[in-house]
Amino acid sequence: RTLKSEYRLYVMDGTREYEVFPYSPIERGFQENFITINGSDLIPNEYHMDIKTYDATDVRIHKDVLIFRVVSDVTERYE
């Protein structure tokens, strides 16, 4: 059973990662876990999300769990 989970959001520039949000807690609901991100704070770019889980004796980092793109024009579509 996972005791705690955190997420972080970053962008890539070649092989370098630039952190947008450092590791922050994932909220726990009754039947699900969730996060809330204000998309208006994000500039157009491709964003990557990592998840860190803590067990009793183990810490695991799950890379690129989610990759999404913020676009600057509502007529632009995800490819």
mmCIF file of N, CA, C and O in Angstrom:
data_model
loop_
_atom_site.group_PDB
_atom_site.id
_atom_site.type_symbol
_atom_site.label_atom_id
_atom_site.label_comp_id
_atom_site.label_asym_id
_atom_site.label_seq_id
_atom_site.Cartn_x
_atom_site.Cartn_y
_atom_site.Cartn_z
ATOM 1 N N ARG A 1 0.845 -1.183 0.000
ATOM 2 C CA ARG A 1 0.000 0.000 0.000
ATOM 3 C C ARG A 1 0.888 1.243 0.000
ATOM 4 O O ARG A 1 1.827 1.358 0.776
ATOM 5 N N THR A 2 0.593 2.185 -0.896
ATOM 6 C CA THR A 2 1.371 3.419 -0.984
ATOM 7 C C THR A 2 0.949 4.367 0.126
ATOM 8 O O THR A 2 -0.227 4.635 0.314
ATOM 9 N N LEU A 3 1.921 4.875 0.863
ATOM 10 C CA LEU A 3 1.625 5.776 1.963
ATOM 11 C C LEU A 3 1.475 7.220 1.509
ATOM 12 O O LEU A 3 0.684 7.975 2.056
ATOM 13 N N LYS A 4 2.239 7.600 0.488
ATOM 14 C CA LYS A 4 2.235 8.994 0.042
ATOM 15 C C LYS A 4 2.682 9.041 -1.413
ATOM 16 O O LYS A 4 3.499 8.245 -1.845
ATOM 17 N N SER A 5 2.122 10.005 -2.175
ATOM 18 C CA SER A 5 2.514 10.197 -3.571
ATOM 19 C C SER A 5 2.710 11.675 -3.844
ATOM 20 O O SER A 5 2.005 12.511 -3.272
ATOM 21 N N GLU A 6 3.660 11.984 -4.723
ATOM 22 C CA GLU A 6 3.927 13.360 -5.116
ATOM 23 C C GLU A 6 4.115 13.412 -6.631
ATOM 24 O O GLU A 6 4.467 12.412 -7.246
ATOM 25 N N TYR A 7 3.891 14.589 -7.207
ATOM 26 C CA TYR A 7 4.117 14.767 -8.641
ATOM 27 C C TYR A 7 5.022 15.968 -8.845
ATOM 28 O O TYR A 7 5.146 16.835 -7.974
ATOM 29 N N ARG A 8 5.671 16.005 -10.003
ATOM 30 C CA ARG A 8 6.416 17.194 -10.408
ATOM 31 C C ARG A 8 6.182 17.398 -11.892
ATOM 32 O O ARG A 8 5.929 16.442 -12.642
ATOM 33 N N LEU A 9 6.259 18.640 -12.312
ATOM 34 C CA LEU A 9 6.023 18.998 -13.708
ATOM 35 C C LEU A 9 7.269 19.691 -14.223
ATOM 36 O O LEU A 9 7.848 20.540 -13.534
ATOM 37 N N TYR A 10 7.701 19.327 -15.435
ATOM 38 C CA TYR A 10 8.901 19.926 -16.007
ATOM 39 C C TYR A 10 8.808 19.965 -17.516
ATOM 40 O O TYR A 10 7.954 19.296 -18.121
ATOM 41 N N VAL A 11 9.677 20.759 -18.124
ATOM 42 C CA VAL A 11 9.803 20.817 -19.583
ATOM 43 C C VAL A 11 11.202 20.339 -19.943
ATOM 44 O O VAL A 11 12.119 20.407 -19.130
ATOM 45 N N MET A 12 11.341 19.864 -21.166
ATOM 46 C CA MET A 12 12.628 19.369 -21.655
ATOM 47 C C MET A 12 13.201 20.352 -22.669
ATOM 48 O O MET A 12 12.463 20.937 -23.464
ATOM 49 N N ASP A 13 14.519 20.535 -22.611
ATOM 50 C CA ASP A 13 15.255 21.284 -23.621
ATOM 51 C C ASP A 13 16.431 20.398 -24.013
ATOM 52 O O ASP A 13 17.457 20.391 -23.313
ATOM 53 N N GLY A 14 16.235 19.627 -25.066
ATOM 54 C CA GLY A 14 17.243 18.623 -25.413
ATOM 55 C C GLY A 14 17.209 17.526 -24.373
ATOM 56 O O GLY A 14 16.199 16.863 -24.192
ATOM 57 N N THR A 15 18.315 17.364 -23.638
ATOM 58 C CA THR A 15 18.351 16.352 -22.578
ATOM 59 C C THR A 15 18.222 16.973 -21.192
ATOM 60 O O THR A 15 18.251 16.259 -20.192
ATOM 61 N N ARG A 16 18.083 18.297 -21.123
ATOM 62 C CA ARG A 16 17.987 18.989 -19.823
ATOM 63 C C ARG A 16 16.537 19.134 -19.400
ATOM 64 O O ARG A 16 15.669 19.435 -20.201
ATOM 65 N N GLU A 17 16.284 18.926 -18.121
ATOM 66 C CA GLU A 17 14.964 19.099 -17.533
ATOM 67 C C GLU A 17 14.922 20.435 -16.796
ATOM 68 O O GLU A 17 15.835 20.748 -16.032
ATOM 69 N N TYR A 18 13.849 21.198 -17.046
ATOM 70 C CA TYR A 18 13.638 22.453 -16.324
ATOM 71 C C TYR A 18 12.346 22.331 -15.540
ATOM 72 O O TYR A 18 11.261 22.207 -16.106
ATOM 73 N N GLU A 19 12.485 22.331 -14.227
ATOM 74 C CA GLU A 19 11.347 22.109 -13.346
ATOM 75 C C GLU A 19 10.394 23.300 -13.352
ATOM 76 O O GLU A 19 10.805 24.440 -13.163
ATOM 77 N N VAL A 20 9.114 23.013 -13.575
ATOM 78 C CA VAL A 20 8.064 24.022 -13.532
ATOM 79 C C VAL A 20 7.430 24.019 -12.147
ATOM 80 O O VAL A 20 7.264 25.062 -11.523
ATOM 81 N N PHE A 21 7.053 22.835 -11.661
ATOM 82 C CA PHE A 21 6.553 22.645 -10.296
ATOM 83 C C PHE A 21 7.414 21.579 -9.647
ATOM 84 O O PHE A 21 7.543 20.481 -10.179
ATOM 85 N N PRO A 22 7.993 21.865 -8.488
ATOM 86 C CA PRO A 22 8.755 20.831 -7.782
ATOM 87 C C PRO A 22 7.792 19.763 -7.252
ATOM 88 O O PRO A 22 6.576 19.917 -7.344
ATOM 89 N N TYR A 23 8.344 18.691 -6.684
ATOM 90 C CA TYR A 23 7.483 17.645 -6.139
ATOM 91 C C TYR A 23 6.487 18.247 -5.159
ATOM 92 O O TYR A 23 6.861 18.967 -4.237
ATOM 93 N N SER A 24 5.215 17.964 -5.413
ATOM 94 C CA SER A 24 4.105 18.472 -4.608
ATOM 95 C C SER A 24 3.177 17.309 -4.296
ATOM 96 O O SER A 24 3.078 16.361 -5.084
ATOM 97 N N PRO A 25 2.459 17.379 -3.178
ATOM 98 C CA PRO A 25 1.589 16.254 -2.792
ATOM 99 C C PRO A 25 0.462 16.013 -3.792
ATOM 100 O O PRO A 25 -0.074 16.955 -4.378
ATOM 101 N N ILE A 26 0.128 14.758 -3.973
ATOM 102 C CA ILE A 26 -1.058 14.365 -4.738
ATOM 103 C C ILE A 26 -2.188 14.241 -3.724
ATOM 104 O O ILE A 26 -2.040 13.583 -2.688
ATOM 105 N N GLU A 27 -3.306 14.880 -4.015
ATOM 106 C CA GLU A 27 -4.453 14.862 -3.108
ATOM 107 C C GLU A 27 -5.095 13.485 -3.100
ATOM 108 O O GLU A 27 -5.126 12.800 -4.117
ATOM 109 N N ARG A 28 -5.631 13.105 -1.956
ATOM 110 C CA ARG A 28 -6.283 11.805 -1.826
ATOM 111 C C ARG A 28 -7.776 12.007 -1.647
ATOM 112 O O ARG A 28 -8.203 12.667 -0.708
ATOM 113 N N GLY A 29 -8.549 11.434 -2.549
ATOM 114 C CA GLY A 29 -9.998 11.455 -2.438
ATOM 115 C C GLY A 29 -10.488 10.158 -1.815
ATOM 116 O O GLY A 29 -9.702 9.300 -1.404
ATOM 117 N N PHE A 30 -11.790 10.007 -1.770
ATOM 118 C CA PHE A 30 -12.365 8.797 -1.170
ATOM 119 C C PHE A 30 -12.018 7.554 -1.981
ATOM 120 O O PHE A 30 -11.644 6.532 -1.429
ATOM 121 N N GLN A 31 -12.131 7.660 -3.322
ATOM 122 C CA GLN A 31 -11.848 6.501 -4.160
ATOM 123 C C GLN A 31 -10.757 6.745 -5.198
ATOM 124 O O GLN A 31 -10.462 5.865 -6.004
ATOM 125 N N GLU A 32 -10.177 7.938 -5.223
ATOM 126 C CA GLU A 32 -9.160 8.240 -6.220
ATOM 127 C C GLU A 32 -8.189 9.280 -5.692
ATOM 128 O O GLU A 32 -8.448 9.934 -4.691
ATOM 129 N N ASN A 33 -7.064 9.387 -6.382
ATOM 130 C CA ASN A 33 -6.086 10.433 -6.104
ATOM 131 C C ASN A 33 -6.178 11.457 -7.222
ATOM 132 O O ASN A 33 -6.528 11.118 -8.350
ATOM 133 N N PHE A 34 -5.854 12.731 -6.935
ATOM 134 C CA PHE A 34 -5.978 13.751 -7.965
ATOM 135 C C PHE A 34 -5.042 14.918 -7.704
ATOM 136 O O PHE A 34 -4.546 15.101 -6.585
ATOM 137 N N ILE A 35 -4.798 15.694 -8.763
ATOM 138 C CA ILE A 35 -4.065 16.955 -8.660
ATOM 139 C C ILE A 35 -4.865 18.006 -9.419
ATOM 140 O O ILE A 35 -5.685 17.668 -10.272
ATOM 141 N N THR A 36 -4.623 19.256 -9.100
ATOM 142 C CA THR A 36 -5.249 20.364 -9.811
ATOM 143 C C THR A 36 -4.147 21.294 -10.284
ATOM 144 O O THR A 36 -3.329 21.747 -9.478
ATOM 145 N N ILE A 37 -4.108 21.541 -11.588
ATOM 146 C CA ILE A 37 -3.108 22.435 -12.169
ATOM 147 C C ILE A 37 -3.846 23.558 -12.878
ATOM 148 O O ILE A 37 -4.744 23.307 -13.678
ATOM 149 N N ASN A 38 -3.469 24.795 -12.603
ATOM 150 C CA ASN A 38 -4.048 25.945 -13.293
ATOM 151 C C ASN A 38 -3.322 26.110 -14.624
ATOM 152 O O ASN A 38 -2.183 26.557 -14.667
ATOM 153 N N GLY A 39 -3.981 25.739 -15.713
ATOM 154 C CA GLY A 39 -3.358 25.783 -17.033
ATOM 155 C C GLY A 39 -3.042 27.178 -17.516
ATOM 156 O O GLY A 39 -2.172 27.361 -18.370
ATOM 157 N N SER A 40 -3.706 28.203 -16.966
ATOM 158 C CA SER A 40 -3.426 29.566 -17.408
ATOM 159 C C SER A 40 -2.054 30.044 -16.937
ATOM 160 O O SER A 40 -1.530 31.032 -17.448
ATOM 161 N N ASP A 41 -1.460 29.332 -15.982
ATOM 162 C CA ASP A 41 -0.113 29.668 -15.509
ATOM 163 C C ASP A 41 0.982 29.078 -16.392
ATOM 164 O O ASP A 41 2.155 29.396 -16.221
ATOM 165 N N LEU A 42 0.615 28.199 -17.320
ATOM 166 C CA LEU A 42 1.600 27.504 -18.145
ATOM 167 C C LEU A 42 1.747 28.189 -19.498
ATOM 168 O O LEU A 42 0.761 28.531 -20.136
ATOM 169 N N ILE A 43 3.000 28.377 -19.924
ATOM 170 C CA ILE A 43 3.251 28.953 -21.246
ATOM 171 C C ILE A 43 3.200 27.824 -22.277
ATOM 172 O O ILE A 43 3.361 26.647 -21.925
ATOM 173 N N PRO A 44 2.969 28.132 -23.549
ATOM 174 C CA PRO A 44 2.935 27.079 -24.560
ATOM 175 C C PRO A 44 4.243 26.285 -24.583
ATOM 176 O O PRO A 44 5.316 26.857 -24.714
ATOM 177 N N ASN A 45 4.116 24.980 -24.383
ATOM 178 C CA ASN A 45 5.267 24.084 -24.353
ATOM 179 C C ASN A 45 4.762 22.663 -24.185
ATOM 180 O O ASN A 45 3.579 22.448 -23.949
ATOM 181 N N GLU A 46 5.666 21.690 -24.262
ATOM 182 C CA GLU A 46 5.340 20.303 -23.948
ATOM 183 C C GLU A 46 5.791 20.038 -22.519
ATOM 184 O O GLU A 46 6.951 20.280 -22.172
ATOM 185 N N TYR A 47 4.890 19.530 -21.693
ATOM 186 C CA TYR A 47 5.146 19.312 -20.270
ATOM 187 C C TYR A 47 5.188 17.816 -19.969
ATOM 188 O O TYR A 47 4.451 17.032 -20.556
ATOM 189 N N HIS A 48 6.053 17.456 -19.028
ATOM 190 C CA HIS A 48 6.223 16.071 -18.594
ATOM 191 C C HIS A 48 5.924 16.008 -17.095
ATOM 192 O O HIS A 48 6.272 16.928 -16.351
ATOM 193 N N MET A 49 5.316 14.906 -16.683
ATOM 194 C CA MET A 49 5.009 14.737 -15.262
ATOM 195 C C MET A 49 5.624 13.434 -14.764
ATOM 196 O O MET A 49 5.486 12.385 -15.400
ATOM 197 N N ASP A 50 6.302 13.520 -13.626
ATOM 198 C CA ASP A 50 6.815 12.354 -12.914
ATOM 199 C C ASP A 50 5.993 12.180 -11.644
ATOM 200 O O ASP A 50 5.512 13.159 -11.069
ATOM 201 N N ILE A 51 5.864 10.937 -11.210
ATOM 202 C CA ILE A 51 5.170 10.612 -9.965
ATOM 203 C C ILE A 51 6.169 9.909 -9.048
ATOM 204 O O ILE A 51 6.885 8.996 -9.479
ATOM 205 N N LYS A 52 6.205 10.341 -7.790
ATOM 206 C CA LYS A 52 7.050 9.691 -6.789
ATOM 207 C C LYS A 52 6.128 9.058 -5.747
ATOM 208 O O LYS A 52 5.236 9.729 -5.227
ATOM 209 N N THR A 53 6.318 7.763 -5.480
ATOM 210 C CA THR A 53 5.505 7.069 -4.483
ATOM 211 C C THR A 53 6.389 6.599 -3.337
ATOM 212 O O THR A 53 7.530 6.189 -3.543
ATOM 213 N N TYR A 54 5.830 6.698 -2.151
ATOM 214 C CA TYR A 54 6.526 6.279 -0.939
ATOM 215 C C TYR A 54 5.775 5.105 -0.329
ATOM 216 O O TYR A 54 4.580 5.195 -0.062
ATOM 217 N N ASP A 55 6.476 3.986 -0.134
ATOM 218 C CA ASP A 55 5.949 2.840 0.594
ATOM 219 C C ASP A 55 6.636 2.834 1.946
ATOM 220 O O ASP A 55 7.448 3.703 2.242
ATOM 221 N N ALA A 56 6.359 1.848 2.713
ATOM 222 C CA ALA A 56 6.959 1.777 4.047
ATOM 223 C C ALA A 56 8.485 1.845 3.981
ATOM 224 O O ALA A 56 9.110 2.567 4.747
ATOM 225 N N THR A 57 9.095 1.123 3.044
ATOM 226 C CA THR A 57 10.559 1.087 2.968
ATOM 227 C C THR A 57 11.093 1.400 1.582
ATOM 228 O O THR A 57 12.277 1.219 1.333
ATOM 229 N N ASP A 58 10.229 1.876 0.678
ATOM 230 C CA ASP A 58 10.621 2.011 -0.718
ATOM 231 C C ASP A 58 10.138 3.356 -1.279
ATOM 232 O O ASP A 58 9.020 3.769 -1.021
ATOM 233 N N VAL A 59 11.005 4.000 -2.066
ATOM 234 C CA VAL A 59 10.627 5.210 -2.799
ATOM 235 C C VAL A 59 10.843 4.923 -4.273
ATOM 236 O O VAL A 59 11.921 4.489 -4.672
ATOM 237 N N ARG A 60 9.796 5.142 -5.078
ATOM 238 C CA ARG A 60 9.904 4.889 -6.521
ATOM 239 C C ARG A 60 9.532 6.142 -7.290
ATOM 240 O O ARG A 60 8.591 6.838 -6.932
ATOM 241 N N ILE A 61 10.288 6.399 -8.350
ATOM 242 C CA ILE A 61 9.992 7.518 -9.244
ATOM 243 C C ILE A 61 9.559 6.937 -10.580
ATOM 244 O O ILE A 61 10.284 6.151 -11.188
ATOM 245 N N HIS A 62 8.372 7.318 -11.011
ATOM 246 C CA HIS A 62 7.810 6.874 -12.277
ATOM 247 C C HIS A 62 7.938 8.039 -13.257
ATOM 248 O O HIS A 62 7.277 9.062 -13.093
ATOM 249 N N LYS A 63 8.810 7.896 -14.253
ATOM 250 C CA LYS A 63 9.129 8.974 -15.196
ATOM 251 C C LYS A 63 8.087 9.056 -16.303
ATOM 252 O O LYS A 63 7.566 8.037 -16.752
ATOM 253 N N ASP A 64 7.823 10.282 -16.751
ATOM 254 C CA ASP A 64 6.955 10.554 -17.898
ATOM 255 C C ASP A 64 5.617 9.822 -17.826
ATOM 256 O O ASP A 64 5.150 9.231 -18.803
ATOM 257 N N VAL A 65 4.990 9.867 -16.671
ATOM 258 C CA VAL A 65 3.674 9.251 -16.500
ATOM 259 C C VAL A 65 2.655 9.954 -17.396
ATOM 260 O O VAL A 65 1.757 9.331 -17.939
ATOM 261 N N LEU A 66 2.838 11.254 -17.570
ATOM 262 C CA LEU A 66 1.941 12.045 -18.405
ATOM 263 C C LEU A 66 2.774 13.041 -19.194
ATOM 264 O O LEU A 66 3.676 13.683 -18.641
ATOM 265 N N ILE A 67 2.491 13.166 -20.484
ATOM 266 C CA ILE A 67 3.110 14.183 -21.338
ATOM 267 C C ILE A 67 1.969 14.903 -22.038
ATOM 268 O O ILE A 67 1.098 14.264 -22.623
ATOM 269 N N PHE A 68 1.944 16.234 -21.921
ATOM 270 C CA PHE A 68 0.886 16.996 -22.582
ATOM 271 C C PHE A 68 1.447 18.297 -23.123
ATOM 272 O O PHE A 68 2.509 18.745 -22.718
ATOM 273 N N ARG A 69 0.733 18.893 -24.049
ATOM 274 C CA ARG A 69 1.176 20.117 -24.710
ATOM 275 C C ARG A 69 0.177 21.237 -24.444
ATOM 276 O O ARG A 69 -1.028 21.041 -24.574
ATOM 277 N N VAL A 70 0.699 22.397 -24.098
ATOM 278 C CA VAL A 70 -0.111 23.608 -23.983
ATOM 279 C C VAL A 70 0.139 24.407 -25.254
ATOM 280 O O VAL A 70 1.292 24.649 -25.628
ATOM 281 N N VAL A 71 -0.930 24.787 -25.955
ATOM 282 C CA VAL A 71 -0.808 25.542 -27.201
ATOM 283 C C VAL A 71 -1.267 26.969 -26.981
ATOM 284 O O VAL A 71 -2.002 27.269 -26.045
ATOM 285 N N SER A 72 -0.850 27.870 -27.872
ATOM 286 C CA SER A 72 -1.149 29.288 -27.687
ATOM 287 C C SER A 72 -2.366 29.743 -28.465
ATOM 288 O O SER A 72 -2.836 30.845 -28.283
ATOM 289 N N ASP A 73 -2.900 28.903 -29.352
ATOM 290 C CA ASP A 73 -4.018 29.308 -30.194
ATOM 291 C C ASP A 73 -5.081 28.222 -30.119
ATOM 292 O O ASP A 73 -4.780 27.038 -30.302
ATOM 293 N N VAL A 74 -6.323 28.607 -29.875
ATOM 294 C CA VAL A 74 -7.376 27.600 -29.730
ATOM 295 C C VAL A 74 -7.650 26.852 -31.026
ATOM 296 O O VAL A 74 -8.259 25.795 -31.011
ATOM 297 N N THR A 75 -7.164 27.367 -32.155
ATOM 298 C CA THR A 75 -7.361 26.656 -33.416
ATOM 299 C C THR A 75 -6.292 25.588 -33.638
ATOM 300 O O THR A 75 -6.438 24.747 -34.504
ATOM 301 N N GLU A 76 -5.193 25.649 -32.857
ATOM 302 C CA GLU A 76 -4.155 24.621 -32.942
ATOM 303 C C GLU A 76 -4.694 23.349 -32.315
ATOM 304 O O GLU A 76 -5.383 23.390 -31.309
ATOM 305 N N ARG A 77 -4.354 22.204 -32.881
ATOM 306 C CA ARG A 77 -4.839 20.929 -32.343
ATOM 307 C C ARG A 77 -3.676 20.032 -32.008
ATOM 308 O O ARG A 77 -2.617 20.124 -32.590
ATOM 309 N N TYR A 78 -3.929 19.144 -31.059
ATOM 310 C CA TYR A 78 -2.910 18.174 -30.659
ATOM 311 C C TYR A 78 -2.642 17.224 -31.821
ATOM 312 O O TYR A 78 -3.566 16.764 -32.470
ATOM 313 N N GLU A 79 -1.384 16.965 -32.085
ATOM 314 C CA GLU A 79 -1.010 16.083 -33.207
ATOM 315 C C GLU A 79 -0.985 14.641 -32.773
ATOM 316 O O GLU A 79 -0.565 14.275 -31.772
#
